[in-house]
mmCIF file with all atom_site columns, C-alpha atoms in Angstrom:
data_model
loop_
_atom_site.group_PDB
_atom_site.id
_atom_site.type_symbol
_atom_site.label_atom_id
_atom_site.label_alt_id
_atom_site.label_comp_id
_atom_site.label_asym_id
_atom_site.label_entity_id
_atom_site.label_seq_id
_atom_site.pdbx_PDB_ins_code
_atom_site.Cartn_x
_atom_site.Cartn_y
_atom_site.Cartn_z
_atom_site.occupancy
_atom_site.B_iso_or_equiv
_atom_site.pdbx_formal_charge
_atom_site.auth_seq_id
_atom_site.auth_comp_id
_atom_site.auth_asym_id
_atom_site.auth_atom_id
_atom_site.pdbx_PDB_model_num
ATOM 1   C CA . ASP A 1 1   ? -3.207  -12.044 1.972   1.00 57.00 ? 1   ASP A CA 1
ATOM 2   C CA . GLY A 1 2   ? -2.995  -9.422  4.688   1.00 66.00 ? 2   GLY A CA 1
ATOM 3   C CA . GLY A 1 3   ? -4.465  -6.057  3.934   1.00 93.00 ? 3   GLY A CA 1
ATOM 4   C CA . ILE A 1 4   ? -7.136  -3.447  4.423   1.00 96.00 ? 4   ILE A CA 1
ATOM 5   C CA . THR A 1 5   ? -10.624 -3.956  3.030   1.00 96.00 ? 5   THR A CA 1
ATOM 6   C CA . GLN A 1 6   ? -12.991 -1.081  2.499   1.00 97.00 ? 6   GLN A CA 1
ATOM 7   C CA . SER A 1 7   ? -16.616 -1.526  1.536   1.00 94.00 ? 7   SER A CA 1
ATOM 8   C CA . PRO A 1 8   ? -18.609 -0.674  -0.379  1.00 94.00 ? 8   PRO A CA 1
ATOM 9   C CA . LYS A 1 9   ? -16.564 0.592   -3.319  1.00 95.00 ? 9   LYS A CA 1
ATOM 10  C CA . TYR A 1 10  ? -19.299 3.065   -4.267  1.00 95.00 ? 10  TYR A CA 1
ATOM 11  C CA . LEU A 1 11  ? -21.953 4.532   -1.984  1.00 93.00 ? 11  LEU A CA 1
ATOM 12  C CA . PHE A 1 12  ? -24.789 6.954   -2.568  1.00 91.00 ? 12  PHE A CA 1
ATOM 13  C CA . ARG A 1 13  ? -26.425 9.072   0.070   1.00 87.00 ? 13  ARG A CA 1
ATOM 14  C CA . LYS A 1 14  ? -29.686 10.952  0.080   1.00 88.00 ? 14  LYS A CA 1
ATOM 15  C CA . GLU A 1 15  ? -29.964 14.334  1.715   1.00 84.00 ? 15  GLU A CA 1
ATOM 16  C CA . GLY A 1 16  ? -30.389 14.054  5.494   1.00 86.00 ? 16  GLY A CA 1
ATOM 17  C CA . GLN A 1 17  ? -29.199 10.454  5.595   1.00 90.00 ? 17  GLN A CA 1
ATOM 18  C CA . ASN A 1 18  ? -26.360 8.979   7.630   1.00 93.00 ? 18  ASN A CA 1
ATOM 19  C CA . VAL A 1 19  ? -24.164 6.387   5.960   1.00 94.00 ? 19  VAL A CA 1
ATOM 20  C CA . THR A 1 20  ? -21.478 4.130   7.379   1.00 96.00 ? 20  THR A CA 1
ATOM 21  C CA . LEU A 1 21  ? -18.296 3.143   5.566   1.00 97.00 ? 21  LEU A CA 1
ATOM 22  C CA . SER A 1 22  ? -16.626 -0.090  6.550   1.00 97.00 ? 22  SER A CA 1
ATOM 23  C CA . CYS A 1 23  ? -12.897 -0.628  7.106   1.00 98.00 ? 23  CYS A CA 1
ATOM 24  C CA . GLU A 1 24  ? -11.420 -3.952  8.164   1.00 98.00 ? 24  GLU A CA 1
ATOM 25  C CA . GLN A 1 25  ? -7.736  -4.884  8.504   1.00 97.00 ? 25  GLN A CA 1
ATOM 26  C CA . ASN A 1 26  ? -6.082  -8.230  9.161   1.00 96.00 ? 26  ASN A CA 1
ATOM 27  C CA . LEU A 1 27  ? -2.575  -6.819  9.604   1.00 95.00 ? 27  LEU A CA 1
ATOM 28  C CA . ASN A 1 28  ? -2.831  -6.851  13.409  1.00 95.00 ? 28  ASN A CA 1
ATOM 29  C CA . HIS A 1 29  ? -2.144  -3.127  13.390  1.00 95.00 ? 29  HIS A CA 1
ATOM 30  C CA . ASP A 1 30  ? -2.958  -1.051  16.467  1.00 95.00 ? 30  ASP A CA 1
ATOM 31  C CA . ALA A 1 31  ? -3.507  2.280   14.706  1.00 95.00 ? 31  ALA A CA 1
ATOM 32  C CA . MET A 1 32  ? -6.167  3.070   12.117  1.00 96.00 ? 32  MET A CA 1
ATOM 33  C CA . TYR A 1 33  ? -7.050  6.244   10.228  1.00 96.00 ? 33  TYR A CA 1
ATOM 34  C CA . TRP A 1 34  ? -9.709  7.786   8.014   1.00 97.00 ? 34  TRP A CA 1
ATOM 35  C CA . TYR A 1 35  ? -8.868  10.301  5.306   1.00 96.00 ? 35  TYR A CA 1
ATOM 36  C CA . ARG A 1 36  ? -10.891 12.273  2.839   1.00 96.00 ? 36  ARG A CA 1
ATOM 37  C CA . GLN A 1 37  ? -9.599  12.957  -0.677  1.00 93.00 ? 37  GLN A CA 1
ATOM 38  C CA . ASP A 1 38  ? -11.139 15.531  -2.996  1.00 88.00 ? 38  ASP A CA 1
ATOM 39  C CA . PRO A 1 39  ? -10.317 15.741  -6.728  1.00 80.00 ? 39  PRO A CA 1
ATOM 40  C CA . GLY A 1 40  ? -6.797  16.987  -7.355  1.00 73.00 ? 40  GLY A CA 1
ATOM 41  C CA . GLN A 1 41  ? -6.129  17.237  -3.646  1.00 76.00 ? 41  GLN A CA 1
ATOM 42  C CA . GLY A 1 42  ? -4.013  15.510  -1.068  1.00 82.00 ? 42  GLY A CA 1
ATOM 43  C CA . LEU A 1 43  ? -5.408  13.510  1.814   1.00 91.00 ? 43  LEU A CA 1
ATOM 44  C CA . ARG A 1 44  ? -6.954  15.174  4.859   1.00 93.00 ? 44  ARG A CA 1
ATOM 45  C CA . LEU A 1 45  ? -7.245  13.382  8.186   1.00 94.00 ? 45  LEU A CA 1
ATOM 46  C CA . ILE A 1 46  ? -10.761 12.915  9.567   1.00 96.00 ? 46  ILE A CA 1
ATOM 47  C CA . TYR A 1 47  ? -10.263 10.659  12.600  1.00 96.00 ? 47  TYR A CA 1
ATOM 48  C CA . TYR A 1 48  ? -7.630  8.305   13.892  1.00 95.00 ? 48  TYR A CA 1
ATOM 49  C CA . SER A 1 49  ? -7.436  5.592   16.508  1.00 96.00 ? 49  SER A CA 1
ATOM 50  C CA . GLN A 1 50  ? -4.228  4.615   18.257  1.00 94.00 ? 50  GLN A CA 1
ATOM 51  C CA . ILE A 1 51  ? -5.711  1.571   19.962  1.00 95.00 ? 51  ILE A CA 1
ATOM 52  C CA . VAL A 1 52  ? -8.989  -0.234  20.535  1.00 96.00 ? 52  VAL A CA 1
ATOM 53  C CA . ASN A 1 53  ? -11.677 1.838   22.290  1.00 95.00 ? 53  ASN A CA 1
ATOM 54  C CA . ASP A 1 54  ? -9.753  5.036   21.621  1.00 95.00 ? 54  ASP A CA 1
ATOM 55  C CA . PHE A 1 55  ? -10.043 7.600   18.845  1.00 96.00 ? 55  PHE A CA 1
ATOM 56  C CA . GLN A 1 56  ? -9.215  11.263  18.257  1.00 95.00 ? 56  GLN A CA 1
ATOM 57  C CA . LYS A 1 57  ? -10.381 13.948  15.868  1.00 95.00 ? 57  LYS A CA 1
ATOM 58  C CA . GLY A 1 58  ? -8.227  14.831  12.916  1.00 94.00 ? 58  GLY A CA 1
ATOM 59  C CA . ASP A 1 59  ? -8.252  18.044  10.926  1.00 92.00 ? 59  ASP A CA 1
ATOM 60  C CA . ILE A 1 60  ? -11.766 17.780  9.462   1.00 95.00 ? 60  ILE A CA 1
ATOM 61  C CA . ALA A 1 61  ? -13.826 15.740  11.959  1.00 96.00 ? 61  ALA A CA 1
ATOM 62  C CA . GLU A 1 62  ? -16.994 17.854  11.838  1.00 96.00 ? 62  GLU A CA 1
ATOM 63  C CA . GLY A 1 63  ? -19.918 15.887  10.439  1.00 96.00 ? 63  GLY A CA 1
ATOM 64  C CA . TYR A 1 64  ? -18.226 12.524  10.938  1.00 97.00 ? 64  TYR A CA 1
ATOM 65  C CA . SER A 1 65  ? -18.170 9.924   13.696  1.00 97.00 ? 65  SER A CA 1
ATOM 66  C CA . VAL A 1 66  ? -16.209 6.721   14.313  1.00 98.00 ? 66  VAL A CA 1
ATOM 67  C CA . SER A 1 67  ? -16.000 3.782   16.668  1.00 98.00 ? 67  SER A CA 1
ATOM 68  C CA . ARG A 1 68  ? -13.212 1.321   17.473  1.00 98.00 ? 68  ARG A CA 1
ATOM 69  C CA . GLU A 1 69  ? -14.756 -1.599  19.331  1.00 97.00 ? 69  GLU A CA 1
ATOM 70  C CA . LYS A 1 70  ? -12.519 -4.183  17.697  1.00 97.00 ? 70  LYS A CA 1
ATOM 71  C CA . LYS A 1 71  ? -8.875  -3.998  16.731  1.00 97.00 ? 71  LYS A CA 1
ATOM 72  C CA . GLU A 1 72  ? -9.544  -4.986  13.147  1.00 97.00 ? 72  GLU A CA 1
ATOM 73  C CA . SER A 1 73  ? -12.487 -2.662  12.491  1.00 98.00 ? 73  SER A CA 1
ATOM 74  C CA . PHE A 1 74  ? -12.791 1.132   12.295  1.00 98.00 ? 74  PHE A CA 1
ATOM 75  C CA . PRO A 1 75  ? -16.104 2.171   10.695  1.00 98.00 ? 75  PRO A CA 1
ATOM 76  C CA . LEU A 1 76  ? -16.742 5.770   9.673   1.00 98.00 ? 76  LEU A CA 1
ATOM 77  C CA . THR A 1 77  ? -20.214 7.321   9.753   1.00 97.00 ? 77  THR A CA 1
ATOM 78  C CA . VAL A 1 78  ? -20.865 10.308  7.534   1.00 95.00 ? 78  VAL A CA 1
ATOM 79  C CA . THR A 1 79  ? -23.704 12.148  9.234   1.00 93.00 ? 79  THR A CA 1
ATOM 80  C CA . SER A 1 80  ? -26.272 14.533  7.795   1.00 88.00 ? 80  SER A CA 1
ATOM 81  C CA . ALA A 1 81  ? -24.306 17.335  9.464   1.00 86.00 ? 81  ALA A CA 1
ATOM 82  C CA . GLN A 1 82  ? -21.564 16.888  6.857   1.00 88.00 ? 82  GLN A CA 1
ATOM 83  C CA . LYS A 1 83  ? -22.736 19.344  4.219   1.00 85.00 ? 83  LYS A CA 1
ATOM 84  C CA . ASN A 1 84  ? -20.291 18.386  1.496   1.00 89.00 ? 84  ASN A CA 1
ATOM 85  C CA . PRO A 1 85  ? -19.819 14.628  1.812   1.00 91.00 ? 85  PRO A CA 1
ATOM 86  C CA . THR A 1 86  ? -19.064 13.839  -1.817  1.00 93.00 ? 86  THR A CA 1
ATOM 87  C CA . ALA A 1 87  ? -15.466 12.589  -1.809  1.00 94.00 ? 87  ALA A CA 1
ATOM 88  C CA . PHE A 1 88  ? -13.198 9.572   -1.929  1.00 95.00 ? 88  PHE A CA 1
ATOM 89  C CA . TYR A 1 89  ? -12.727 8.112   1.561   1.00 97.00 ? 89  TYR A CA 1
ATOM 90  C CA . LEU A 1 90  ? -9.580  6.204   2.433   1.00 97.00 ? 90  LEU A CA 1
ATOM 91  C CA . CYS A 1 91  ? -8.894  4.044   5.441   1.00 97.00 ? 91  CYS A CA 1
ATOM 92  C CA . ALA A 1 92  ? -5.343  3.292   6.566   1.00 96.00 ? 92  ALA A CA 1
ATOM 93  C CA . SER A 1 93  ? -3.552  1.441   9.320   1.00 96.00 ? 93  SER A CA 1
ATOM 94  C CA . SER A 1 94  ? -0.067  1.322   10.817  1.00 94.00 ? 94  SER A CA 1
ATOM 95  C CA . GLN A 1 95  ? 1.598   -1.014  13.272  1.00 92.00 ? 95  GLN A CA 1
ATOM 96  C CA . THR A 1 96  ? 1.395   1.645   15.946  1.00 88.00 ? 96  THR A CA 1
ATOM 97  C CA . TYR A 1 97  ? 0.630   5.346   15.846  1.00 85.00 ? 97  TYR A CA 1
ATOM 98  C CA . ASN A 1 98  ? 4.299   6.271   16.078  1.00 78.00 ? 98  ASN A CA 1
ATOM 99  C CA . ASN A 1 99  ? 5.462   3.496   13.776  1.00 73.00 ? 99  ASN A CA 1
ATOM 100 C CA . GLN A 1 100 ? 4.789   4.403   10.171  1.00 78.00 ? 100 GLN A CA 1
ATOM 101 C CA . PRO A 1 101 ? 4.276   3.918   7.285   1.00 90.00 ? 101 PRO A CA 1
ATOM 102 C CA . GLN A 1 102 ? 0.540   3.771   6.940   1.00 92.00 ? 102 GLN A CA 1
ATOM 103 C CA . HIS A 1 103 ? -0.969  1.237   4.561   1.00 94.00 ? 103 HIS A CA 1
ATOM 104 C CA . PHE A 1 104 ? -4.163  2.081   2.710   1.00 96.00 ? 104 PHE A CA 1
ATOM 105 C CA . GLY A 1 105 ? -7.292  0.369   1.503   1.00 97.00 ? 105 GLY A CA 1
ATOM 106 C CA . ASP A 1 106 ? -8.720  0.986   -1.962  1.00 95.00 ? 106 ASP A CA 1
ATOM 107 C CA . GLY A 1 107 ? -11.266 3.541   -0.820  1.00 96.00 ? 107 GLY A CA 1
ATOM 108 C CA . THR A 1 108 ? -15.000 4.192   -0.920  1.00 97.00 ? 108 THR A CA 1
ATOM 109 C CA . ARG A 1 109 ? -16.405 6.797   -3.273  1.00 96.00 ? 109 ARG A CA 1
ATOM 110 C CA . LEU A 1 110 ? -19.406 8.551   -1.701  1.00 95.00 ? 110 LEU A CA 1
ATOM 111 C CA . SER A 1 111 ? -21.808 10.571  -3.815  1.00 93.00 ? 111 SER A CA 1
ATOM 112 C CA . ILE A 1 112 ? -24.962 12.544  -3.058  1.00 86.00 ? 112 ILE A CA 1
ATOM 113 C CA . LEU A 1 113 ? -28.172 11.618  -4.878  1.00 81.00 ? 113 LEU A CA 1
ATOM 114 C CA . GLY B 2 1   ? 2.196   26.422  9.380   1.00 35.00 ? 1   GLY B CA 1
ATOM 115 C CA . GLU B 2 2   ? 3.119   22.988  8.214   1.00 37.00 ? 2   GLU B CA 1
ATOM 116 C CA . SER B 2 3   ? 2.855   22.339  4.502   1.00 45.00 ? 3   SER B CA 1
ATOM 117 C CA . VAL B 2 4   ? 4.042   19.817  2.006   1.00 49.00 ? 4   VAL B CA 1
ATOM 118 C CA . GLY B 2 5   ? 3.962   20.860  -1.623  1.00 47.00 ? 5   GLY B CA 1
ATOM 119 C CA . LEU B 2 6   ? 5.148   19.814  -5.019  1.00 42.00 ? 6   LEU B CA 1
ATOM 120 C CA . HIS B 2 7   ? 7.067   21.839  -7.603  1.00 45.00 ? 7   HIS B CA 1
ATOM 121 C CA . LEU B 2 8   ? 5.424   20.168  -10.617 1.00 47.00 ? 8   LEU B CA 1
ATOM 122 C CA . PRO B 2 9   ? 1.795   19.124  -10.614 1.00 84.00 ? 9   PRO B CA 1
ATOM 123 C CA . THR B 2 10  ? 2.199   17.105  -13.857 1.00 91.00 ? 10  THR B CA 1
ATOM 124 C CA . LEU B 2 11  ? 5.102   15.270  -15.435 1.00 93.00 ? 11  LEU B CA 1
ATOM 125 C CA . SER B 2 12  ? 5.129   13.549  -18.795 1.00 95.00 ? 12  SER B CA 1
ATOM 126 C CA . VAL B 2 13  ? 8.026   11.263  -19.787 1.00 96.00 ? 13  VAL B CA 1
ATOM 127 C CA . GLN B 2 14  ? 8.868   8.732   -22.474 1.00 97.00 ? 14  GLN B CA 1
ATOM 128 C CA . GLU B 2 15  ? 8.993   5.065   -21.629 1.00 97.00 ? 15  GLU B CA 1
ATOM 129 C CA . GLY B 2 16  ? 12.511  4.103   -20.628 1.00 97.00 ? 16  GLY B CA 1
ATOM 130 C CA . ASP B 2 17  ? 13.476  7.580   -19.452 1.00 97.00 ? 17  ASP B CA 1
ATOM 131 C CA . ASN B 2 18  ? 14.232  8.387   -15.837 1.00 97.00 ? 18  ASN B CA 1
ATOM 132 C CA . SER B 2 19  ? 11.647  10.427  -13.915 1.00 97.00 ? 19  SER B CA 1
ATOM 133 C CA . ILE B 2 20  ? 12.228  12.868  -11.091 1.00 96.00 ? 20  ILE B CA 1
ATOM 134 C CA . ILE B 2 21  ? 9.360   14.047  -8.913  1.00 96.00 ? 21  ILE B CA 1
ATOM 135 C CA . ASN B 2 22  ? 10.061  16.837  -6.468  1.00 94.00 ? 22  ASN B CA 1
ATOM 136 C CA . CYS B 2 23  ? 8.541   17.843  -3.155  1.00 93.00 ? 23  CYS B CA 1
ATOM 137 C CA . ALA B 2 24  ? 9.158   20.759  -0.800  1.00 92.00 ? 24  ALA B CA 1
ATOM 138 C CA . TYR B 2 25  ? 8.314   20.702  2.870   1.00 89.00 ? 25  TYR B CA 1
ATOM 139 C CA . SER B 2 26  ? 8.233   23.522  5.386   1.00 81.00 ? 26  SER B CA 1
ATOM 140 C CA . ASN B 2 27  ? 8.323   21.810  8.783   1.00 86.00 ? 27  ASN B CA 1
ATOM 141 C CA . SER B 2 28  ? 11.978  21.625  9.801   1.00 87.00 ? 28  SER B CA 1
ATOM 142 C CA . ALA B 2 29  ? 10.969  19.294  12.663  1.00 87.00 ? 29  ALA B CA 1
ATOM 143 C CA . SER B 2 30  ? 9.834   16.606  10.230  1.00 89.00 ? 30  SER B CA 1
ATOM 144 C CA . ASP B 2 31  ? 11.958  13.523  10.632  1.00 89.00 ? 31  ASP B CA 1
ATOM 145 C CA . TYR B 2 32  ? 10.329  10.924  8.434   1.00 92.00 ? 32  TYR B CA 1
ATOM 146 C CA . PHE B 2 33  ? 9.188   11.094  4.829   1.00 94.00 ? 33  PHE B CA 1
ATOM 147 C CA . ILE B 2 34  ? 7.216   8.732   2.624   1.00 95.00 ? 34  ILE B CA 1
ATOM 148 C CA . TRP B 2 35  ? 6.446   8.502   -1.079  1.00 96.00 ? 35  TRP B CA 1
ATOM 149 C CA . TYR B 2 36  ? 3.149   6.966   -2.149  1.00 96.00 ? 36  TYR B CA 1
ATOM 150 C CA . LYS B 2 37  ? 1.844   6.003   -5.592  1.00 97.00 ? 37  LYS B CA 1
ATOM 151 C CA . GLN B 2 38  ? -1.872  6.239   -6.277  1.00 94.00 ? 38  GLN B CA 1
ATOM 152 C CA . GLU B 2 39  ? -3.464  4.734   -9.356  1.00 93.00 ? 39  GLU B CA 1
ATOM 153 C CA . SER B 2 40  ? -6.873  5.858   -10.500 1.00 89.00 ? 40  SER B CA 1
ATOM 154 C CA . GLY B 2 41  ? -9.664  4.594   -8.237  1.00 89.00 ? 41  GLY B CA 1
ATOM 155 C CA . LYS B 2 42  ? -7.271  2.967   -5.778  1.00 93.00 ? 42  LYS B CA 1
ATOM 156 C CA . GLY B 2 43  ? -5.711  3.810   -2.462  1.00 94.00 ? 43  GLY B CA 1
ATOM 157 C CA . PRO B 2 44  ? -2.145  5.105   -2.089  1.00 94.00 ? 44  PRO B CA 1
ATOM 158 C CA . GLN B 2 45  ? 0.511   2.432   -2.254  1.00 95.00 ? 45  GLN B CA 1
ATOM 159 C CA . PHE B 2 46  ? 3.695   2.739   -0.212  1.00 95.00 ? 46  PHE B CA 1
ATOM 160 C CA . ILE B 2 47  ? 6.800   3.089   -2.418  1.00 96.00 ? 47  ILE B CA 1
ATOM 161 C CA . ILE B 2 48  ? 9.716   4.095   -0.237  1.00 97.00 ? 48  ILE B CA 1
ATOM 162 C CA . ASP B 2 49  ? 10.493  6.023   2.911   1.00 96.00 ? 49  ASP B CA 1
ATOM 163 C CA . ILE B 2 50  ? 13.449  7.849   4.403   1.00 96.00 ? 50  ILE B CA 1
ATOM 164 C CA . ARG B 2 51  ? 14.357  9.155   7.829   1.00 94.00 ? 51  ARG B CA 1
ATOM 165 C CA . SER B 2 52  ? 15.980  12.496  8.433   1.00 92.00 ? 52  SER B CA 1
ATOM 166 C CA . ASN B 2 53  ? 19.288  10.938  9.463   1.00 94.00 ? 53  ASN B CA 1
ATOM 167 C CA . MET B 2 54  ? 19.741  9.784   5.853   1.00 96.00 ? 54  MET B CA 1
ATOM 168 C CA . ASP B 2 55  ? 20.072  11.724  2.621   1.00 96.00 ? 55  ASP B CA 1
ATOM 169 C CA . LYS B 2 56  ? 19.537  8.899   0.151   1.00 98.00 ? 56  LYS B CA 1
ATOM 170 C CA . ARG B 2 57  ? 17.737  5.588   0.064   1.00 98.00 ? 57  ARG B CA 1
ATOM 171 C CA . GLN B 2 58  ? 17.344  3.171   -2.813  1.00 97.00 ? 58  GLN B CA 1
ATOM 172 C CA . GLY B 2 59  ? 14.700  0.628   -3.629  1.00 95.00 ? 59  GLY B CA 1
ATOM 173 C CA . GLN B 2 60  ? 13.869  -1.345  -6.699  1.00 93.00 ? 60  GLN B CA 1
ATOM 174 C CA . ARG B 2 61  ? 14.101  1.191   -9.571  1.00 96.00 ? 61  ARG B CA 1
ATOM 175 C CA . VAL B 2 62  ? 13.377  4.029   -7.136  1.00 98.00 ? 62  VAL B CA 1
ATOM 176 C CA . THR B 2 63  ? 15.622  6.356   -5.172  1.00 98.00 ? 63  THR B CA 1
ATOM 177 C CA . VAL B 2 64  ? 14.581  8.972   -2.648  1.00 98.00 ? 64  VAL B CA 1
ATOM 178 C CA . LEU B 2 65  ? 16.841  11.933  -1.954  1.00 98.00 ? 65  LEU B CA 1
ATOM 179 C CA . LEU B 2 66  ? 16.458  14.191  1.048   1.00 97.00 ? 66  LEU B CA 1
ATOM 180 C CA . ASN B 2 67  ? 18.055  17.633  1.310   1.00 96.00 ? 67  ASN B CA 1
ATOM 181 C CA . LYS B 2 68  ? 17.344  18.950  4.782   1.00 93.00 ? 68  LYS B CA 1
ATOM 182 C CA . THR B 2 69  ? 19.211  22.189  4.152   1.00 93.00 ? 69  THR B CA 1
ATOM 183 C CA . VAL B 2 70  ? 16.650  23.354  1.609   1.00 94.00 ? 70  VAL B CA 1
ATOM 184 C CA . LYS B 2 71  ? 13.817  21.097  2.870   1.00 93.00 ? 71  LYS B CA 1
ATOM 185 C CA . HIS B 2 72  ? 13.492  19.255  -0.395  1.00 94.00 ? 72  HIS B CA 1
ATOM 186 C CA . LEU B 2 73  ? 12.589  15.678  -1.190  1.00 95.00 ? 73  LEU B CA 1
ATOM 187 C CA . SER B 2 74  ? 12.728  13.945  -4.551  1.00 97.00 ? 74  SER B CA 1
ATOM 188 C CA . LEU B 2 75  ? 11.707  10.593  -5.978  1.00 97.00 ? 75  LEU B CA 1
ATOM 189 C CA . GLN B 2 76  ? 13.691  9.211   -8.880  1.00 98.00 ? 76  GLN B CA 1
ATOM 190 C CA . ILE B 2 77  ? 12.254  6.395   -10.972 1.00 98.00 ? 77  ILE B CA 1
ATOM 191 C CA . ALA B 2 78  ? 14.687  4.623   -13.272 1.00 97.00 ? 78  ALA B CA 1
ATOM 192 C CA . ALA B 2 79  ? 13.637  3.298   -16.684 1.00 97.00 ? 79  ALA B CA 1
ATOM 193 C CA . THR B 2 80  ? 10.076  4.529   -16.298 1.00 97.00 ? 80  THR B CA 1
ATOM 194 C CA . GLN B 2 81  ? 7.410   2.132   -17.529 1.00 96.00 ? 81  GLN B CA 1
ATOM 195 C CA . PRO B 2 82  ? 3.762   2.692   -18.524 1.00 95.00 ? 82  PRO B CA 1
ATOM 196 C CA . GLY B 2 83  ? 2.738   0.953   -15.292 1.00 96.00 ? 83  GLY B CA 1
ATOM 197 C CA . ASP B 2 84  ? 4.414   3.780   -13.385 1.00 97.00 ? 84  ASP B CA 1
ATOM 198 C CA . SER B 2 85  ? 1.736   6.216   -14.596 1.00 96.00 ? 85  SER B CA 1
ATOM 199 C CA . ALA B 2 86  ? -0.058  7.426   -11.480 1.00 95.00 ? 86  ALA B CA 1
ATOM 200 C CA . VAL B 2 87  ? -0.245  10.275  -8.989  1.00 93.00 ? 87  VAL B CA 1
ATOM 201 C CA . TYR B 2 88  ? 2.700   10.389  -6.625  1.00 95.00 ? 88  TYR B CA 1
ATOM 202 C CA . PHE B 2 89  ? 2.379   11.907  -3.155  1.00 92.00 ? 89  PHE B CA 1
ATOM 203 C CA . CYS B 2 90  ? 5.058   12.842  -0.697  1.00 94.00 ? 90  CYS B CA 1
ATOM 204 C CA . ALA B 2 91  ? 4.146   12.857  2.971   1.00 93.00 ? 91  ALA B CA 1
ATOM 205 C CA . GLU B 2 92  ? 5.964   13.919  6.095   1.00 92.00 ? 92  GLU B CA 1
ATOM 206 C CA . VAL B 2 93  ? 5.770   13.100  9.771   1.00 88.00 ? 93  VAL B CA 1
ATOM 207 C CA . GLY B 2 94  ? 6.705   16.026  11.941  1.00 77.00 ? 94  GLY B CA 1
ATOM 208 C CA . GLY B 2 95  ? 8.470   15.813  15.284  1.00 64.00 ? 95  GLY B CA 1
ATOM 209 C CA . SER B 2 96  ? 6.580   14.530  18.340  1.00 63.00 ? 96  SER B CA 1
ATOM 210 C CA . ASN B 2 97  ? 3.251   14.810  16.518  1.00 65.00 ? 97  ASN B CA 1
ATOM 211 C CA . TYR B 2 98  ? 3.116   11.620  14.496  1.00 73.00 ? 98  TYR B CA 1
ATOM 212 C CA . LYS B 2 99  ? 0.545   13.057  12.131  1.00 81.00 ? 99  LYS B CA 1
ATOM 213 C CA . LEU B 2 100 ? 1.175   12.300  8.470   1.00 86.00 ? 100 LEU B CA 1
ATOM 214 C CA . THR B 2 101 ? 0.875   15.411  6.262   1.00 88.00 ? 101 THR B CA 1
ATOM 215 C CA . PHE B 2 102 ? 0.370   14.887  2.531   1.00 88.00 ? 102 PHE B CA 1
ATOM 216 C CA . GLY B 2 103 ? 1.218   17.063  -0.430  1.00 84.00 ? 103 GLY B CA 1
ATOM 217 C CA . LYS B 2 104 ? -1.262  17.514  -3.271  1.00 81.00 ? 104 LYS B CA 1
ATOM 218 C CA . GLY B 2 105 ? 0.422   15.054  -5.625  1.00 89.00 ? 105 GLY B CA 1
ATOM 219 C CA . THR B 2 106 ? 2.134   14.968  -9.024  1.00 92.00 ? 106 THR B CA 1
ATOM 220 C CA . LEU B 2 107 ? 0.544   13.204  -11.969 1.00 92.00 ? 107 LEU B CA 1
ATOM 221 C CA . LEU B 2 108 ? 3.145   11.159  -13.838 1.00 95.00 ? 108 LEU B CA 1
ATOM 222 C CA . THR B 2 109 ? 2.248   10.120  -17.386 1.00 95.00 ? 109 THR B CA 1
ATOM 223 C CA . VAL B 2 110 ? 4.494   7.673   -19.215 1.00 96.00 ? 110 VAL B CA 1
ATOM 224 C CA . ASN B 2 111 ? 4.209   7.740   -23.003 1.00 94.00 ? 111 ASN B CA 1
ATOM 225 C CA . PRO B 2 112 ? 4.967   4.488   -24.856 1.00 89.00 ? 112 PRO B CA 1
#
């Protein structure tokens, strides 16, 4: 089945540590996105990529980094500069950036040890 | 600034009843709207969408209504079932900026 796979489901980070969240899609979509969701809140955009080898900052990019070396993959690194990383992270994709809707993976829950 | 909000943060209904979830938006340039359903521990699931040149769109057991005059969006679920229990988000895409803006969500609880 086509879809978006996020791994791991749960992730723990120690203080001062960088961690990388994986997102893979086999939908042949050009655009991919990373969102952060806090309890009782809507989704906030971290980074997005319209096409391979391109990405732009979203609303809350500080403390995060991404790469888009392959069409199907858009990993997110949560760096030690992100002071409040505990959240539910969601990856999404759409056929193109201006062709919605976005389809989501099942998320990675990141917690601080 | 842009905002998407919900009138009711929680909604509790009896199984078999119809549910109506409301959403207000403030960006008059928004031309595309989406409803998502999110179950606990999962990602949002696309339900239905509507473009601004329409005022109603129907899917399977769901209907979305758009009132551009008062910038209001609603999701109607017919014959609500326990499996419909989830958080429902509306989202809008505004004008030439294709950014998707989400509301905070409404928790729908269906009582058997």
